[in-house]
Coordinates of C-alpha atoms and ligand atoms in Angstrom, one line a residue:
M510 CA -5.1 -9.9 8.1
T511 CA -2.8 -7.0 7.1
K512 CA -3.7 -5.3 3.8
A513 CA -1.2 -6.2 1.0
K514 CA 1.0 -3.3 -0.1
T515 CA -0.3 -1.1 -2.9
T516 CA 1.3 -2.6 -6.0
Y517 CA 2.3 -1.2 -9.4
G518 CA 4.2 -3.1 -12.1
I519 CA 5.1 -3.8 -15.7
I520 CA 3.4 -6.4 -17.9
G521 CA 5.1 -7.8 -21.0
Y522 CA 7.0 -10.7 -22.2
P523 CA 9.9 -10.8 -21.5
V524 CA 10.3 -8.1 -18.8
A525 CA 13.2 -9.5 -16.8
H526 CA 15.7 -6.9 -17.9
S527 CA 13.4 -3.9 -17.4
L528 CA 14.9 -1.0 -15.4
S529 CA 11.3 0.2 -14.5
P530 CA 11.3 -1.4 -11.0
L531 CA 14.6 0.3 -10.1
M532 CA 13.2 3.6 -11.2
H533 CA 9.7 3.4 -9.6
N534 CA 10.8 1.7 -6.4
A535 CA 13.3 4.5 -5.9
A536 CA 10.5 7.0 -6.6
F537 CA 8.2 5.4 -4.0
K538 CA 11.0 5.5 -1.4
E539 CA 11.7 9.2 -2.0
L540 CA 8.0 10.0 -2.0
R541 CA 7.5 8.0 1.2
V542 CA 4.7 6.0 -0.4
K543 CA 4.1 2.5 0.9
A544 CA 4.0 0.9 -2.5
V545 CA 6.0 -1.6 -4.5
Y546 CA 6.7 -2.0 -8.2
K547 CA 6.9 -5.5 -9.6
L548 CA 7.7 -7.3 -12.8
F549 CA 4.7 -9.2 -14.3
P550 CA 5.9 -11.5 -17.0
V551 CA 2.6 -12.4 -18.7
Q552 CA 2.4 -14.8 -21.6
A553 CA -0.2 -14.2 -24.3
E554 CA -2.6 -16.9 -23.1
E555 CA -2.4 -15.4 -19.5
L556 CA -3.4 -11.9 -20.6
E557 CA -7.1 -12.4 -20.3
P558 CA -7.0 -14.1 -16.8
F559 CA -4.6 -11.4 -15.7
F560 CA -7.0 -8.6 -16.5
K561 CA -9.9 -10.6 -14.9
E562 CA -7.9 -10.7 -11.7
L563 CA -7.1 -7.0 -12.0
R564 CA -10.8 -6.1 -11.9
K565 CA -11.5 -7.9 -8.6
K566 CA -12.3 -5.6 -5.7
D567 CA -9.6 -7.1 -3.5
S568 CA -6.8 -6.6 -6.1
N569 CA -4.0 -4.4 -4.7
I570 CA -2.7 -3.4 -8.1
F571 CA -3.4 0.3 -8.9
G572 CA -1.2 1.0 -11.9
L573 CA 0.6 -0.8 -14.6
N574 CA 3.1 -0.1 -17.4
V575 CA 2.8 -2.2 -20.5
T576 CA 5.6 -3.2 -22.8
V577 CA 6.4 -5.5 -25.7
P578 CA 4.3 -7.2 -27.1
Y579 CA 1.0 -5.9 -25.5
K580 CA 0.9 -2.1 -26.0
E581 CA -1.8 -2.6 -28.6
S582 CA -3.6 -5.7 -27.4
V583 CA -4.2 -4.4 -23.9
I584 CA -6.6 -1.7 -25.3
A585 CA -9.4 -4.3 -25.7
H586 CA -9.2 -4.9 -21.9
L587 CA -9.6 -1.3 -20.8
D588 CA -12.7 0.9 -20.0
S589 CA -11.3 4.0 -21.6
I590 CA -8.1 5.4 -23.2
S591 CA -6.7 8.9 -23.5
P592 CA -7.1 10.8 -26.9
F593 CA -3.3 10.4 -27.7
A594 CA -3.2 6.7 -26.8
K595 CA -6.3 6.3 -29.1
K596 CA -4.6 8.0 -32.0
A597 CA -1.3 6.1 -31.5
M598 CA -3.2 2.9 -30.8
S599 CA -0.7 2.2 -28.1
V600 CA -1.0 2.1 -24.3
N601 CA 2.0 1.9 -22.0
T602 CA 0.4 3.1 -18.8
I603 CA -2.8 1.9 -17.1
V604 CA -4.4 3.7 -14.1
I605 CA -6.8 1.6 -12.0
D606 CA -9.3 3.5 -9.8
E607 CA -11.1 2.5 -6.6
D608 CA -14.0 1.0 -8.6
R609 CA -11.5 -1.1 -10.6
K610 CA -12.0 0.8 -13.8
L611 CA -9.1 0.8 -16.1
R612 CA -7.9 3.8 -18.1
G613 CA -5.0 3.6 -20.6
Y614 CA -2.5 6.3 -21.5
N615 CA 0.6 6.5 -23.7
T616 CA 3.6 8.3 -22.1
D617 CA 6.2 7.1 -24.7
G618 CA 5.2 9.8 -27.2
P619 CA 5.0 12.7 -24.7
G620 CA 8.1 11.3 -22.9
F621 CA 10.0 11.5 -26.2
L622 CA 9.0 15.0 -26.8
A623 CA 9.9 16.0 -23.3
H624 CA 13.4 14.6 -23.9
L625 CA 13.7 16.5 -27.1
V626 CA 13.0 19.7 -25.1
E627 CA 15.8 18.8 -22.7
L628 CA 18.1 18.3 -25.7
E629 CA 17.0 21.7 -27.0
F630 CA 15.9 20.1 -30.3
N631 CA 13.0 21.9 -32.0
T632 CA 11.3 19.7 -34.6
R633 CA 9.9 22.6 -36.7
G634 CA 11.0 22.3 -40.3
K635 CA 13.5 19.6 -39.5
R636 CA 14.4 16.5 -41.6
I637 CA 14.0 13.3 -39.6
A638 CA 15.0 9.8 -40.3
I639 CA 13.7 6.8 -38.4
L640 CA 15.1 3.2 -38.3
G641 CA 12.4 0.7 -37.3
A642 CA 8.6 0.4 -37.2
G643 CA 7.7 -1.3 -34.0
G644 CA 5.8 -0.1 -30.9
T645 CA 8.3 2.6 -30.1
T646 CA 8.2 4.1 -33.6
R647 CA 4.4 4.2 -33.4
A648 CA 4.4 6.4 -30.3
I649 CA 7.3 8.6 -31.5
L650 CA 5.8 9.0 -34.9
A651 CA 2.3 9.9 -33.6
S652 CA 3.8 12.6 -31.3
L653 CA 5.9 14.0 -34.2
C654 CA 2.8 14.2 -36.4
L655 CA 0.7 15.9 -33.7
I656 CA 3.2 18.4 -32.4
P657 CA 2.6 22.0 -33.6
E658 CA 6.3 22.3 -34.5
K659 CA 5.9 20.3 -37.6
P660 CA 9.0 18.6 -39.1
E661 CA 9.6 19.2 -42.9
S662 CA 9.9 15.5 -43.6
I663 CA 10.1 12.1 -41.8
R664 CA 11.6 9.1 -43.6
I665 CA 11.3 5.6 -42.2
Y666 CA 13.2 2.5 -43.0
N667 CA 12.2 -0.8 -41.6
R668 CA 13.6 -4.3 -42.4
T669 CA 10.0 -5.4 -43.0
E670 CA 8.6 -2.6 -45.2
E671 CA 5.0 -3.8 -44.9
K672 CA 5.1 -3.2 -41.1
A673 CA 6.1 0.4 -41.7
Q674 CA 3.3 0.8 -44.3
K675 CA 0.7 -0.6 -41.8
L676 CA 1.9 1.7 -39.1
V677 CA 1.6 4.8 -41.2
N678 CA -1.7 3.7 -42.6
D679 CA -3.0 3.2 -39.0
L680 CA -1.9 6.6 -38.0
S681 CA -3.3 8.2 -41.2
A682 CA -6.8 7.7 -39.8
H683 CA -6.1 10.2 -37.0
M684 CA -3.4 12.6 -38.3
D685 CA -1.7 14.1 -41.3
V686 CA 1.0 11.7 -42.5
G687 CA 1.6 13.5 -45.8
H688 CA 5.2 14.4 -44.9
I689 CA 6.1 10.7 -44.0
K690 CA 7.9 8.6 -46.6
I691 CA 8.6 4.9 -46.2
V692 CA 11.9 4.1 -48.0
P693 CA 13.1 0.7 -49.3
T694 CA 16.7 1.0 -48.3
I695 CA 18.8 2.7 -45.6
D696 CA 20.5 4.7 -48.3
D697 CA 17.2 6.3 -49.2
L698 CA 16.9 7.8 -45.6
N699 CA 19.3 10.5 -46.8
I700 CA 21.0 10.5 -43.4
E701 CA 23.7 12.9 -44.6
L702 CA 21.0 15.5 -45.1
C703 CA 18.9 14.9 -41.9
D704 CA 18.8 16.8 -38.7
L705 CA 17.6 14.0 -36.5
L706 CA 18.2 10.2 -36.8
I707 CA 16.3 8.0 -34.5
N708 CA 17.1 4.3 -34.0
T709 CA 14.1 2.4 -32.5
T710 CA 15.3 -1.1 -33.5
S711 CA 17.0 -3.4 -31.2
V712 CA 20.1 -3.5 -33.3
G713 CA 22.9 -2.6 -30.9
L714 CA 21.1 -3.9 -27.8
N715 CA 23.7 -5.8 -25.8
A716 CA 25.8 -5.8 -29.0
P717 CA 28.3 -2.9 -28.7
N718 CA 29.8 -3.5 -32.2
E719 CA 26.5 -3.6 -34.1
T720 CA 24.9 -0.9 -36.2
M721 CA 23.1 -0.6 -39.5
I722 CA 24.5 2.8 -40.3
D723 CA 27.6 3.8 -42.2
G724 CA 29.4 6.3 -39.8
D725 CA 30.5 8.5 -42.8
L726 CA 26.9 9.6 -43.3
L727 CA 26.7 11.1 -39.8
H728 CA 27.7 14.8 -39.3
Q729 CA 28.1 17.4 -36.7
D730 CA 24.8 19.3 -37.4
M731 CA 22.6 16.4 -36.3
L732 CA 21.2 14.8 -33.3
V733 CA 21.5 11.0 -33.2
Y734 CA 19.0 9.4 -30.9
D735 CA 19.2 5.7 -30.0
V736 CA 16.3 4.2 -27.9
V737 CA 18.8 1.5 -26.8
Y738 CA 20.4 2.1 -23.4
E739 CA 22.3 -1.2 -23.0
P740 CA 25.1 -0.4 -23.6
R741 CA 24.8 3.3 -22.8
E742 CA 26.9 4.1 -25.9
T743 CA 25.9 1.9 -28.8
M744 CA 28.1 1.7 -31.9
L745 CA 25.7 4.1 -33.6
L746 CA 26.2 6.7 -30.8
K747 CA 30.0 6.2 -30.8
L748 CA 30.2 6.8 -34.5
A749 CA 28.0 9.8 -34.1
R750 CA 30.0 11.2 -31.3
E751 CA 33.2 10.8 -33.3
K752 CA 31.7 12.8 -36.1
G753 CA 30.8 15.6 -33.7
A754 CA 27.0 14.9 -33.7
K755 CA 24.9 15.4 -30.6
T756 CA 23.9 12.1 -29.1
A757 CA 21.2 10.7 -26.8
N758 CA 20.6 7.2 -25.6
G759 CA 17.3 5.6 -24.4
L760 CA 17.7 6.4 -20.7
G761 CA 16.1 9.8 -21.3
L762 CA 13.0 8.3 -22.9
L763 CA 12.8 5.7 -20.2
F764 CA 13.1 8.4 -17.6
Y765 CA 10.5 10.8 -19.1
Q766 CA 7.9 8.1 -19.9
G767 CA 8.3 6.7 -16.4
I768 CA 7.9 10.1 -14.8
L769 CA 4.7 10.7 -16.8
S770 CA 3.4 7.3 -15.8
L771 CA 4.1 8.0 -12.1
Q772 CA 2.2 11.4 -12.5
H773 CA -0.8 9.6 -13.9
W774 CA -0.8 7.2 -11.0
A775 CA -0.2 10.0 -8.4
G776 CA -2.7 12.4 -10.1
Q777 CA -0.2 15.2 -9.7
E778 CA 3.1 16.6 -10.9
L779 CA 6.2 15.3 -9.1
P780 CA 8.6 17.7 -7.4
S781 CA 11.7 18.4 -9.4
E782 CA 14.0 17.2 -6.6
I783 CA 12.4 13.8 -6.8
K784 CA 12.7 13.8 -10.6
N785 CA 16.4 14.6 -10.2
I786 CA 16.9 11.7 -7.8
I787 CA 15.1 9.3 -10.0
R788 CA 17.2 10.4 -13.0
D789 CA 20.4 9.9 -11.0
V790 CA 19.3 6.4 -10.0
L791 CA 18.7 5.5 -13.6
E792 CA 22.0 7.0 -14.8
N793 CA 24.2 5.7 -12.0
G794 CA 22.3 2.8 -10.3
V795 CA 20.9 2.7 -6.7
Q796 CA 22.7 4.8 -4.1
E797 CA 22.6 2.9 -0.8
Ligands
LIG1151 P1 9.6 -1.8 -29.8 O1 8.3 -1.8 -29.1 O2 10.8 -1.7 -28.9 O3 9.7 -0.9 -31.0 P2 9.2 -4.1 -31.5 O4 7.8 -3.7 -31.7 O5 9.4 -5.5 -31.3 O6 9.8 -3.3 -30.3 O7 10.0 -3.6 -32.8 C1 11.3 -3.9 -33.0 C2 11.9 -3.2 -34.3 O8 13.3 -3.6 -34.4 C3 11.2 -3.5 -35.6 O9 11.2 -2.4 -36.4 C4 12.1 -4.6 -36.1 O10 12.1 -4.8 -37.5 P3 11.0 -5.8 -38.2 O11 9.7 -5.0 -38.2 O12 11.6 -6.1 -39.5 O13 10.9 -7.0 -37.3 C5 13.5 -4.1 -35.7 N1 14.6 -5.1 -35.7 C6 14.8 -6.0 -34.7 N2 15.9 -6.7 -35.0 C7 16.4 -6.2 -36.2 C8 17.5 -6.5 -37.0 N3 18.4 -7.5 -36.7 N4 17.7 -5.8 -38.1 C9 16.9 -4.8 -38.5 N5 15.8 -4.5 -37.7 C10 15.5 -5.2 -36.6

């Protein structure tokens, strides 16, 4: 019997629209690695049996990404997690070794910071506003609290305020959250005074005319960062661009977190030519 191909993939529900297979399969091709990256749509009741299978000696799965809604719940199924993933209580990358031991990492936070470096945005002393308090905010916020270039203030608005409170409370066990303020309305974000506005909500996703933000609050001295990448320019980013603000969509975060996941699986840094090809595939689709 021929040995099944080394397999990587993404678990979550739903995962059908993920761009991760496009990215990672392009990477395997460029790296001449005989591996395949698959979608694993796993429902909540299937999570435990999925991890049981994963531990079997004959499993050909050696790495996983984790997405909504399992970034926190997978932790209970792992043997160890990295210090940052522990502090953020969020795992988006799993490395499985030859002994079928599972180690979790979070590359969303470091990926976000790597994208900020590319955008030449230094967080030191900056005023930051965040929309949303889901899994993406958790990783972004943890990285912003742990970075030596400490922001002056971080304001968070979430439709469900208690979720923001729980998130900040969770993080407070591992880091200083004294400069974070949860605000009850969007107006209280003081967007007109901030240097960086981050949208982590799904508002605008596949809805090119939707945004929660009044465009008149946006200004040219700010970076507006939307984690949504479908469409590439959301209404929020369009309004920001029209005001002369610098803008970034979610493809950069997708790219950097994916590269960092690949590096965890490969155990080494990827050559920059390969990174450039992967970025191009993400930005422009597959080149045949
Ligand atoms: P992710 O891991 O991508 O952050 P998530 O954990 O499901 O995804 O979080 C989604 C975020 O989008 C939440 O902050 C959610 O607000 P609630 O906590 O109130 O649910 C926000 N969100 C989704 N749809 C929204 C809408 N129509 N208006 C405002 N916020 C919305």
